[in-house]
Amino acid sequence: MESNTRTSTGRFNKLRNLILGLQHVLAMYSGGILVPLLIGAALHFNAQQMAYLISADIFMTAIGTLFQVKGTRYTGIAMPVVIGSAVQTVSPLINIGSTLGIGAMYGATIAAGIFVFLIGGLFSRLRQFFPPVVTGSLITVIGFTLIPVGFQNWGGGDTAAKSFGSLTNLSIGLVTMLIILLFTIFAKGFIKSIAILLGIILGTVFAGLLGEVSLQPVAEASWFHMPTPFFLATPTFHWSAMITMMIVALTSMMESTGVYFALADLTGRKLTNEDMAKGYRAEGLAVILSGLFNTFPYSTFSQNVGVVRLSGVKTRQPIYYAVLILLLIGLLPKFGALATIIPSSVLGGAMIILFGTIGVQGVTILKQVDFNAERNLMIAGISIGAAIGVTVYPQIFQHLPELVKLVIENSVVITSVLAVLLNILLPGREKEVN
């Protein structure tokens, strides 16, 4: 009898962890596929390429998450974390891909992954250089400077098309935003945590009722495909592209640092420098693989911190089930192709809310900063102001060498460099105790 009770309890725990794992997948899925969709659309990938890109991206997300959650002597933060495509890589990768070719994107990604792996130990000892005035400015820029991308997609994606800004596109994007807004305000718990995903799904259904959705990409996609190295392009290596992505990788490491500490607070764990270094190294390995398998750089997702908080389950078991679910999804291109039927106007509506929320998150961090101190005012003002200027008028640097342009025409990179340098150089810096 006691044996049967233990067996029943064990099965219940496995089922619970499976459901919680699915919840983690749903919470990160919309953000996870957003980066491949944005970059693939901007570089005019065809339906077959997009289906592979999304499937491979989800598969490699599972592998990277496994690196993080399964701690080893040298890698893995060993907490309930999930990784996904880093949104701050969108602009620089589009820039690299459109100017130097798709292969250059993946070469730069591999180089950035090696860079992250090698400097993980050093970076874990430099946290005092990233106080709230730096991280807050960076996250603010990541969100707000991507808002124009959301508006472009809301209008239909192609600004040269006659249908750009049509009432159909505007209504689809507006309905998507309203759905997300309603779920965010009135829903609770798990449903609230996947408001973005529900908005995209229901927005696509609404677009389908208006005749704006085609299922042809799903019909043409294969049933099974194993992710293959160099499927889309063979990596090529250009110093300008590699330097750009290394700098962007530093911003991902800053973002991941905040997620690590948030989870440590939830789980009651005191992180050491070595713990942090192992987390960075795991991300570095994931980024290297993303370049080899032609997906995009990963970082630790903040969305899943909310899942841990809401569920109250702080163990790693649900994440292992999430990894299994992601692996299965990644092996089925037809499932990946479903994401390609989402109209640009639906994505645009979701992006405006998603990126706006990220920007406000940065502002929230900046609320901790004493702006009566002139140095903090200058750090935030100059780094954020430069990012907005570069976003609106990138052509101001058109006469500079290509190497310099690729680095400083990206708002995330320019904010990171300026904020960190100003924080180091301006007098009156107080060292952070971590």
Short mmCIF file of C-alpha atoms in Angstrom, two decimals:
data_model
loop_
_atom_site.label_atom_id
_atom_site.label_comp_id
_atom_site.label_asym_id
_atom_site.label_seq_id
_atom_site.Cartn_x
_atom_site.Cartn_y
_atom_site.Cartn_z
CA MET A 1 0.00 0.00 0.00
CA GLU A 2 2.78 2.38 0.98
CA SER A 3 4.60 1.46 -2.24
CA ASN A 4 1.51 2.30 -4.32
CA THR A 5 1.19 5.65 -2.53
CA ARG A 6 4.80 6.49 -3.30
CA THR A 7 4.29 5.49 -6.94
CA SER A 8 1.15 7.66 -7.23
CA THR A 9 2.95 10.59 -5.62
CA GLY A 10 5.88 10.17 -7.97
CA ARG A 11 3.61 10.16 -11.02
CA PHE A 12 1.77 13.23 -9.74
CA ASN A 13 5.08 15.08 -9.24
CA LYS A 14 6.20 14.18 -12.76
CA LEU A 15 2.89 15.37 -14.23
CA ARG A 16 3.08 18.58 -12.19
CA ASN A 17 6.64 19.23 -13.33
CA LEU A 18 5.64 18.52 -16.94
CA ILE A 19 2.82 21.09 -16.75
CA LEU A 20 5.12 23.60 -15.06
CA GLY A 21 7.69 22.95 -17.77
CA LEU A 22 5.07 23.65 -20.43
CA GLN A 23 4.25 26.86 -18.61
CA HIS A 24 7.90 27.94 -18.84
CA VAL A 25 7.90 27.15 -22.57
CA LEU A 26 4.71 29.15 -23.20
CA ALA A 27 6.01 32.08 -21.16
CA MET A 28 9.19 32.35 -23.24
CA TYR A 29 7.95 31.15 -26.65
CA SER A 30 6.73 34.46 -28.06
CA GLY A 31 9.96 36.18 -27.05
CA GLY A 32 11.97 33.18 -28.22
CA ILE A 33 10.67 33.24 -31.78
CA LEU A 34 10.49 37.02 -32.04
CA VAL A 35 14.18 37.52 -32.85
CA PRO A 36 14.29 34.92 -35.67
CA LEU A 37 11.07 36.37 -37.12
CA LEU A 38 12.41 39.93 -37.04
CA ILE A 39 15.81 39.15 -38.51
CA GLY A 40 14.50 36.64 -41.05
CA ALA A 41 11.88 39.09 -42.30
CA ALA A 42 14.37 41.97 -42.52
CA LEU A 43 16.83 39.84 -44.55
CA HIS A 44 14.05 38.42 -46.77
CA PHE A 45 14.39 34.76 -45.84
CA ASN A 46 12.00 32.52 -47.79
CA ALA A 47 9.37 30.30 -46.15
CA GLN A 48 11.65 27.23 -46.06
CA GLN A 49 14.48 29.20 -44.48
CA MET A 50 12.14 30.75 -41.90
CA ALA A 51 10.69 27.35 -40.96
CA TYR A 52 14.20 25.94 -40.44
CA LEU A 53 15.35 29.06 -38.61
CA ILE A 54 12.55 28.90 -36.04
CA SER A 55 12.76 25.13 -35.53
CA ALA A 56 16.54 25.19 -35.14
CA ASP A 57 16.34 28.20 -32.86
CA ILE A 58 13.90 26.46 -30.51
CA PHE A 59 16.01 23.26 -30.55
CA MET A 60 19.21 25.13 -29.70
CA THR A 61 17.33 27.08 -27.01
CA ALA A 62 16.73 23.72 -25.35
CA ILE A 63 20.40 22.77 -25.59
CA GLY A 64 21.51 26.14 -24.20
CA THR A 65 19.00 25.94 -21.35
CA LEU A 66 20.33 22.50 -20.48
CA PHE A 67 23.86 23.95 -20.29
CA GLN A 68 22.59 26.52 -17.79
CA VAL A 69 20.34 24.40 -15.58
CA LYS A 70 22.69 21.41 -15.34
CA GLY A 71 25.65 22.77 -13.42
CA THR A 72 29.10 21.29 -14.05
CA ARG A 73 32.52 22.14 -12.68
CA TYR A 74 32.98 24.90 -15.27
CA THR A 75 29.54 25.80 -16.65
CA GLY A 76 25.92 26.38 -15.63
CA ILE A 77 24.30 28.69 -13.08
CA ALA A 78 22.29 25.63 -11.83
CA MET A 79 19.08 27.56 -11.12
CA PRO A 80 15.62 27.37 -12.77
CA VAL A 81 16.55 29.49 -15.79
CA VAL A 82 15.54 29.41 -19.45
CA ILE A 83 17.52 31.02 -22.25
CA GLY A 84 16.25 32.47 -25.52
CA SER A 85 17.24 34.68 -28.43
CA ALA A 86 18.51 38.05 -27.17
CA VAL A 87 16.42 40.96 -28.47
CA GLN A 88 19.38 43.37 -28.31
CA THR A 89 21.04 41.44 -31.14
CA VAL A 90 18.30 42.27 -33.65
CA SER A 91 19.58 45.61 -34.97
CA PRO A 92 23.30 44.74 -35.19
CA LEU A 93 22.63 41.37 -36.84
CA ILE A 94 20.32 42.92 -39.43
CA ASN A 95 22.97 45.55 -40.09
CA ILE A 96 25.72 42.93 -40.46
CA GLY A 97 23.59 40.60 -42.57
CA SER A 98 22.47 43.34 -44.95
CA THR A 99 25.96 44.80 -45.44
CA LEU A 100 28.40 41.88 -45.12
CA GLY A 101 26.15 38.89 -45.83
CA ILE A 102 24.38 36.21 -43.82
CA GLY A 103 27.58 34.26 -43.25
CA ALA A 104 29.10 37.28 -41.49
CA MET A 105 26.24 37.22 -38.96
CA TYR A 106 27.08 33.69 -37.96
CA GLY A 107 30.83 34.22 -37.93
CA ALA A 108 30.37 37.21 -35.63
CA THR A 109 28.03 35.16 -33.43
CA ILE A 110 30.58 32.36 -33.03
CA ALA A 111 33.28 34.89 -32.19
CA ALA A 112 30.99 36.54 -29.62
CA GLY A 113 30.28 33.16 -28.00
CA ILE A 114 33.98 32.37 -27.68
CA PHE A 115 34.52 35.86 -26.25
CA VAL A 116 31.78 35.36 -23.61
CA PHE A 117 33.15 31.96 -22.62
CA LEU A 118 36.69 33.28 -22.21
CA ILE A 119 35.85 36.44 -20.24
CA GLY A 120 33.19 34.87 -18.00
CA GLY A 121 35.56 34.63 -15.04
CA LEU A 122 36.84 38.18 -15.47
CA PHE A 123 33.37 39.65 -15.99
CA SER A 124 32.09 38.07 -12.79
CA ARG A 125 34.65 40.17 -10.88
CA LEU A 126 33.76 43.47 -12.60
CA ARG A 127 30.17 43.89 -11.44
CA GLN A 128 30.98 47.14 -9.63
CA PHE A 129 31.26 48.83 -13.03
CA PHE A 130 27.58 48.18 -13.77
CA PRO A 131 25.51 50.11 -11.21
CA PRO A 132 21.80 50.89 -11.79
CA VAL A 133 22.59 54.06 -13.75
CA VAL A 134 24.38 51.92 -16.38
CA THR A 135 22.04 48.92 -16.50
CA GLY A 136 18.93 51.13 -16.29
CA SER A 137 20.08 53.30 -19.21
CA LEU A 138 20.89 50.21 -21.25
CA ILE A 139 17.56 48.44 -20.70
CA THR A 140 15.67 51.70 -21.37
CA VAL A 141 17.40 52.02 -24.73
CA ILE A 142 16.91 48.34 -25.62
CA GLY A 143 13.17 48.83 -25.26
CA PHE A 144 12.43 52.30 -26.55
CA THR A 145 14.72 52.33 -29.59
CA LEU A 146 13.00 49.20 -30.91
CA ILE A 147 9.56 50.85 -30.80
CA PRO A 148 9.95 52.14 -34.41
CA VAL A 149 10.46 48.52 -35.53
CA GLY A 150 7.15 47.70 -33.89
CA PHE A 151 5.41 50.56 -35.67
CA GLN A 152 6.88 49.52 -39.02
CA ASN A 153 5.51 46.02 -38.56
CA TRP A 154 2.17 47.35 -37.36
CA GLY A 155 1.85 49.13 -40.70
CA GLY A 156 2.58 45.91 -42.59
CA GLY A 157 6.37 45.64 -42.52
CA ASP A 158 7.23 46.94 -46.00
CA THR A 159 7.11 50.76 -46.00
CA ALA A 160 7.23 50.80 -49.82
CA ALA A 161 4.13 48.63 -50.19
CA LYS A 162 0.81 50.27 -51.13
CA SER A 163 -0.88 48.41 -48.29
CA PHE A 164 1.48 49.88 -45.68
CA GLY A 165 -0.60 51.59 -43.00
CA SER A 166 -3.88 50.29 -44.43
CA LEU A 167 -6.94 50.17 -42.20
CA THR A 168 -6.72 46.37 -42.27
CA ASN A 169 -3.16 46.34 -40.95
CA LEU A 170 -3.90 49.02 -38.36
CA SER A 171 -7.01 47.22 -37.12
CA ILE A 172 -5.17 43.87 -36.83
CA GLY A 173 -2.37 45.45 -34.82
CA LEU A 174 -4.84 47.35 -32.64
CA VAL A 175 -6.88 44.22 -31.88
CA THR A 176 -3.66 42.39 -30.97
CA MET A 177 -2.69 45.16 -28.56
CA LEU A 178 -6.16 45.23 -26.99
CA ILE A 179 -6.12 41.45 -26.44
CA ILE A 180 -2.71 41.65 -24.74
CA LEU A 181 -3.87 44.60 -22.66
CA LEU A 182 -7.03 42.81 -21.50
CA PHE A 183 -5.18 39.63 -20.53
CA THR A 184 -2.48 41.62 -18.75
CA ILE A 185 -4.95 43.67 -16.68
CA PHE A 186 -7.76 41.21 -16.00
CA ALA A 187 -6.18 37.75 -16.14
CA LYS A 188 -4.30 36.22 -13.24
CA GLY A 189 -1.42 33.83 -12.72
CA PHE A 190 -0.37 31.69 -15.64
CA ILE A 191 -2.77 33.21 -18.19
CA LYS A 192 -1.47 36.67 -17.36
CA SER A 193 2.13 35.50 -17.82
CA ILE A 194 1.44 34.44 -21.44
CA ALA A 195 -0.57 37.52 -22.44
CA ILE A 196 1.85 38.33 -25.28
CA LEU A 197 1.59 34.81 -26.72
CA LEU A 198 -2.22 34.80 -26.44
CA GLY A 199 -2.33 38.19 -28.14
CA ILE A 200 -0.26 36.90 -31.05
CA ILE A 201 -2.39 33.75 -31.41
CA LEU A 202 -5.76 35.51 -31.22
CA GLY A 203 -4.50 38.42 -33.32
CA THR A 204 -3.52 35.93 -36.03
CA VAL A 205 -6.98 34.32 -35.81
CA PHE A 206 -8.55 37.76 -36.29
CA ALA A 207 -6.25 38.42 -39.26
CA GLY A 208 -7.25 35.04 -40.69
CA LEU A 209 -10.92 36.03 -40.53
CA LEU A 210 -9.97 39.07 -42.63
CA GLY A 211 -8.18 36.85 -45.18
CA GLU A 212 -4.69 37.98 -44.21
CA VAL A 213 -3.26 34.57 -43.24
CA SER A 214 -1.94 31.85 -45.56
CA LEU A 215 -1.29 28.28 -44.38
CA GLN A 216 0.88 27.49 -47.39
CA PRO A 217 4.19 27.68 -45.44
CA VAL A 218 2.88 25.03 -43.04
CA ALA A 219 1.81 22.76 -45.91
CA GLU A 220 5.23 23.12 -47.58
CA ALA A 221 7.27 22.51 -44.42
CA SER A 222 8.63 19.03 -43.73
CA TRP A 223 7.45 16.94 -40.80
CA PHE A 224 10.89 16.36 -39.34
CA HIS A 225 14.26 18.04 -39.64
CA MET A 226 17.34 17.66 -37.52
CA PRO A 227 19.17 21.00 -37.02
CA THR A 228 22.21 20.98 -39.30
CA PRO A 229 25.42 22.99 -38.98
CA PHE A 230 25.80 25.71 -41.64
CA PHE A 231 22.32 24.96 -43.08
CA LEU A 232 21.68 28.58 -44.11
CA ALA A 233 25.22 29.86 -44.56
CA THR A 234 28.86 29.07 -43.88
CA PRO A 235 30.25 31.51 -41.29
CA THR A 236 32.61 34.21 -42.51
CA PHE A 237 34.67 36.36 -40.19
CA HIS A 238 34.97 40.16 -40.39
CA TRP A 239 36.61 42.18 -37.64
CA SER A 240 33.99 44.93 -37.71
CA ALA A 241 31.13 42.45 -37.32
CA MET A 242 32.91 40.43 -34.64
CA ILE A 243 33.75 43.51 -32.56
CA THR A 244 30.14 44.68 -32.82
CA MET A 245 28.73 41.37 -31.60
CA MET A 246 31.30 41.11 -28.80
CA ILE A 247 30.16 44.48 -27.50
CA VAL A 248 26.52 43.43 -27.82
CA ALA A 249 27.39 40.21 -25.97
CA LEU A 250 28.56 42.32 -23.05
CA THR A 251 25.10 43.90 -22.87
CA SER A 252 23.55 40.42 -22.76
CA MET A 253 25.90 39.52 -19.91
CA MET A 254 24.76 42.62 -18.01
CA GLU A 255 21.13 41.64 -18.54
CA SER A 256 21.78 38.04 -17.46
CA THR A 257 23.49 39.28 -14.31
CA GLY A 258 20.24 40.90 -13.21
CA VAL A 259 18.30 37.70 -13.91
CA TYR A 260 20.79 35.63 -11.90
CA PHE A 261 20.42 37.89 -8.88
CA ALA A 262 16.62 37.99 -9.18
CA LEU A 263 16.47 34.19 -9.16
CA ALA A 264 18.99 33.95 -6.34
CA ASP A 265 16.73 36.21 -4.29
CA LEU A 266 13.71 34.01 -5.04
CA THR A 267 15.48 30.76 -4.27
CA GLY A 268 17.40 32.03 -1.24
CA ARG A 269 20.77 31.29 -2.80
CA LYS A 270 23.86 33.46 -2.31
CA LEU A 271 25.72 33.68 -5.60
CA THR A 272 29.51 33.64 -5.71
CA ASN A 273 31.73 35.04 -8.45
CA GLU A 274 32.37 31.47 -9.60
CA ASP A 275 28.62 30.82 -9.88
CA MET A 276 28.31 33.88 -12.07
CA ALA A 277 31.29 32.85 -14.19
CA LYS A 278 29.77 29.41 -14.78
CA GLY A 279 26.52 31.04 -15.89
CA TYR A 280 28.35 33.28 -18.38
CA ARG A 281 30.34 30.32 -19.74
CA ALA A 282 27.14 28.34 -20.32
CA GLU A 283 25.72 31.27 -22.29
CA GLY A 284 28.96 31.48 -24.27
CA LEU A 285 28.66 27.81 -25.28
CA ALA A 286 25.03 28.36 -26.30
CA VAL A 287 25.99 31.36 -28.44
CA ILE A 288 28.78 29.39 -30.16
CA LEU A 289 26.29 26.65 -31.05
CA SER A 290 23.78 29.23 -32.29
CA GLY A 291 26.36 30.43 -34.81
CA LEU A 292 27.29 26.91 -35.91
CA PHE A 293 23.65 25.88 -36.38
CA ASN A 294 22.67 29.22 -37.98
CA THR A 295 20.37 30.57 -35.29
CA PHE A 296 20.94 33.70 -33.17
CA PRO A 297 22.70 34.60 -29.88
CA TYR A 298 21.04 33.67 -26.61
CA SER A 299 20.77 35.21 -23.17
CA THR A 300 18.93 34.28 -19.97
CA PHE A 301 15.24 35.22 -20.16
CA SER A 302 13.75 37.48 -17.51
CA GLN A 303 10.20 36.32 -18.41
CA ASN A 304 10.78 33.02 -16.67
CA VAL A 305 11.69 34.68 -13.38
CA GLY A 306 8.03 35.67 -13.23
CA VAL A 307 6.98 32.06 -13.82
CA VAL A 308 9.10 30.93 -10.88
CA ARG A 309 7.61 33.66 -8.69
CA LEU A 310 4.01 32.91 -9.73
CA SER A 311 4.23 29.13 -9.47
CA GLY A 312 6.20 29.14 -6.24
CA VAL A 313 8.16 26.10 -7.53
CA LYS A 314 11.83 26.96 -7.22
CA THR A 315 13.44 23.66 -8.20
CA ARG A 316 15.07 22.83 -11.52
CA GLN A 317 12.89 19.79 -12.34
CA PRO A 318 10.26 21.72 -14.37
CA ILE A 319 13.04 23.22 -16.49
CA TYR A 320 14.24 19.75 -17.51
CA TYR A 321 10.72 19.05 -18.79
CA ALA A 322 10.74 22.42 -20.56
CA VAL A 323 13.99 21.36 -22.28
CA LEU A 324 12.33 18.13 -23.45
CA ILE A 325 9.32 20.01 -24.84
CA LEU A 326 11.55 22.51 -26.66
CA LEU A 327 13.62 19.70 -28.18
CA LEU A 328 10.47 18.08 -29.59
CA ILE A 329 9.16 21.36 -30.98
CA GLY A 330 12.53 22.07 -32.58
CA LEU A 331 12.51 18.77 -34.47
CA LEU A 332 9.14 19.49 -36.14
CA PRO A 333 9.46 22.16 -38.89
CA LYS A 334 5.69 22.18 -39.46
CA PHE A 335 5.31 23.47 -35.93
CA GLY A 336 7.99 26.07 -36.59
CA ALA A 337 6.27 27.07 -39.83
CA LEU A 338 3.15 27.99 -37.86
CA ALA A 339 5.04 31.00 -36.57
CA THR A 340 5.76 32.19 -40.13
CA ILE A 341 2.05 32.68 -40.89
CA ILE A 342 1.76 35.41 -38.26
CA PRO A 343 1.09 38.71 -40.09
CA SER A 344 3.56 41.56 -39.59
CA SER A 345 0.78 43.76 -38.19
CA VAL A 346 0.13 41.20 -35.41
CA LEU A 347 3.81 41.11 -34.53
CA GLY A 348 3.92 44.90 -34.62
CA GLY A 349 1.11 45.20 -32.09
CA ALA A 350 2.85 42.75 -29.76
CA MET A 351 6.23 44.43 -30.25
CA ILE A 352 4.99 47.86 -29.29
CA ILE A 353 3.80 46.53 -25.93
CA LEU A 354 6.77 44.21 -25.41
CA PHE A 355 9.42 46.79 -26.22
CA GLY A 356 7.59 49.55 -24.40
CA THR A 357 7.45 47.37 -21.30
CA ILE A 358 11.18 46.66 -21.53
CA GLY A 359 11.86 50.39 -21.79
CA VAL A 360 9.73 51.12 -18.73
CA GLN A 361 11.59 48.36 -16.88
CA GLY A 362 14.76 50.33 -17.54
CA VAL A 363 13.11 53.51 -16.25
CA THR A 364 12.11 51.61 -13.11
CA ILE A 365 15.76 50.71 -12.52
CA LEU A 366 16.74 54.34 -13.06
CA LYS A 367 14.34 55.31 -10.25
CA GLN A 368 16.93 53.88 -7.85
CA VAL A 369 19.50 56.39 -9.11
CA ASP A 370 20.26 59.67 -7.36
CA PHE A 371 19.92 62.18 -10.18
CA ASN A 372 20.81 65.03 -7.85
CA ALA A 373 24.35 63.84 -8.51
CA GLU A 374 25.46 65.47 -11.77
CA ARG A 375 27.57 62.46 -12.82
CA ASN A 376 24.52 60.19 -12.86
CA LEU A 377 22.53 62.76 -14.80
CA MET A 378 25.31 62.99 -17.39
CA ILE A 379 25.75 59.22 -17.71
CA ALA A 380 22.05 58.58 -18.32
CA GLY A 381 21.45 61.74 -20.37
CA ILE A 382 24.40 61.28 -22.74
CA SER A 383 24.11 57.51 -23.22
CA ILE A 384 20.33 57.52 -23.75
CA GLY A 385 20.39 60.71 -25.82
CA ALA A 386 23.12 59.36 -28.11
CA ALA A 387 21.13 56.15 -28.62
CA ILE A 388 18.00 58.04 -29.65
CA GLY A 389 20.04 60.23 -31.99
CA VAL A 390 21.70 57.24 -33.65
CA THR A 391 18.32 55.51 -34.04
CA VAL A 392 16.74 58.51 -35.79
CA TYR A 393 19.76 59.67 -37.84
CA PRO A 394 22.25 56.81 -38.32
CA GLN A 395 23.36 58.48 -41.55
CA ILE A 396 25.24 61.09 -39.53
CA PHE A 397 28.12 58.59 -39.52
CA GLN A 398 27.92 57.73 -43.23
CA HIS A 399 31.39 59.12 -44.01
CA LEU A 400 33.17 57.12 -41.30
CA PRO A 401 34.98 53.82 -42.02
CA GLU A 402 32.75 50.75 -42.20
CA LEU A 403 34.41 49.24 -39.12
CA VAL A 404 33.51 52.27 -37.03
CA LYS A 405 30.02 52.58 -38.50
CA LEU A 406 29.02 49.01 -37.69
CA VAL A 407 30.00 49.56 -34.07
CA ILE A 408 28.53 52.99 -33.37
CA GLU A 409 25.41 52.97 -35.56
CA ASN A 410 23.73 50.55 -33.15
CA SER A 411 21.89 52.17 -30.26
CA VAL A 412 22.48 49.32 -27.80
CA VAL A 413 26.20 49.30 -28.45
CA ILE A 414 26.58 53.08 -28.23
CA THR A 415 24.68 53.16 -24.92
CA SER A 416 26.74 50.34 -23.44
CA VAL A 417 30.06 51.91 -24.38
CA LEU A 418 29.17 55.44 -23.31
CA ALA A 419 27.47 54.48 -20.03
CA VAL A 420 30.29 52.18 -18.89
CA LEU A 421 33.06 54.58 -19.93
CA LEU A 422 31.39 57.61 -18.35
CA ASN A 423 30.77 55.65 -15.15
CA ILE A 424 34.46 54.78 -15.00
CA LEU A 425 35.87 58.17 -16.02
CA LEU A 426 33.62 60.68 -14.26
CA PRO A 427 34.70 61.50 -10.68
CA GLY A 428 32.62 60.45 -7.69
CA ARG A 429 31.96 56.81 -8.56
CA GLU A 430 30.98 54.71 -5.58
CA LYS A 431 32.07 51.09 -5.80
CA GLU A 432 29.20 48.61 -5.64
CA VAL A 433 29.47 45.84 -3.04
CA ASN A 434 28.17 42.52 -4.46
#
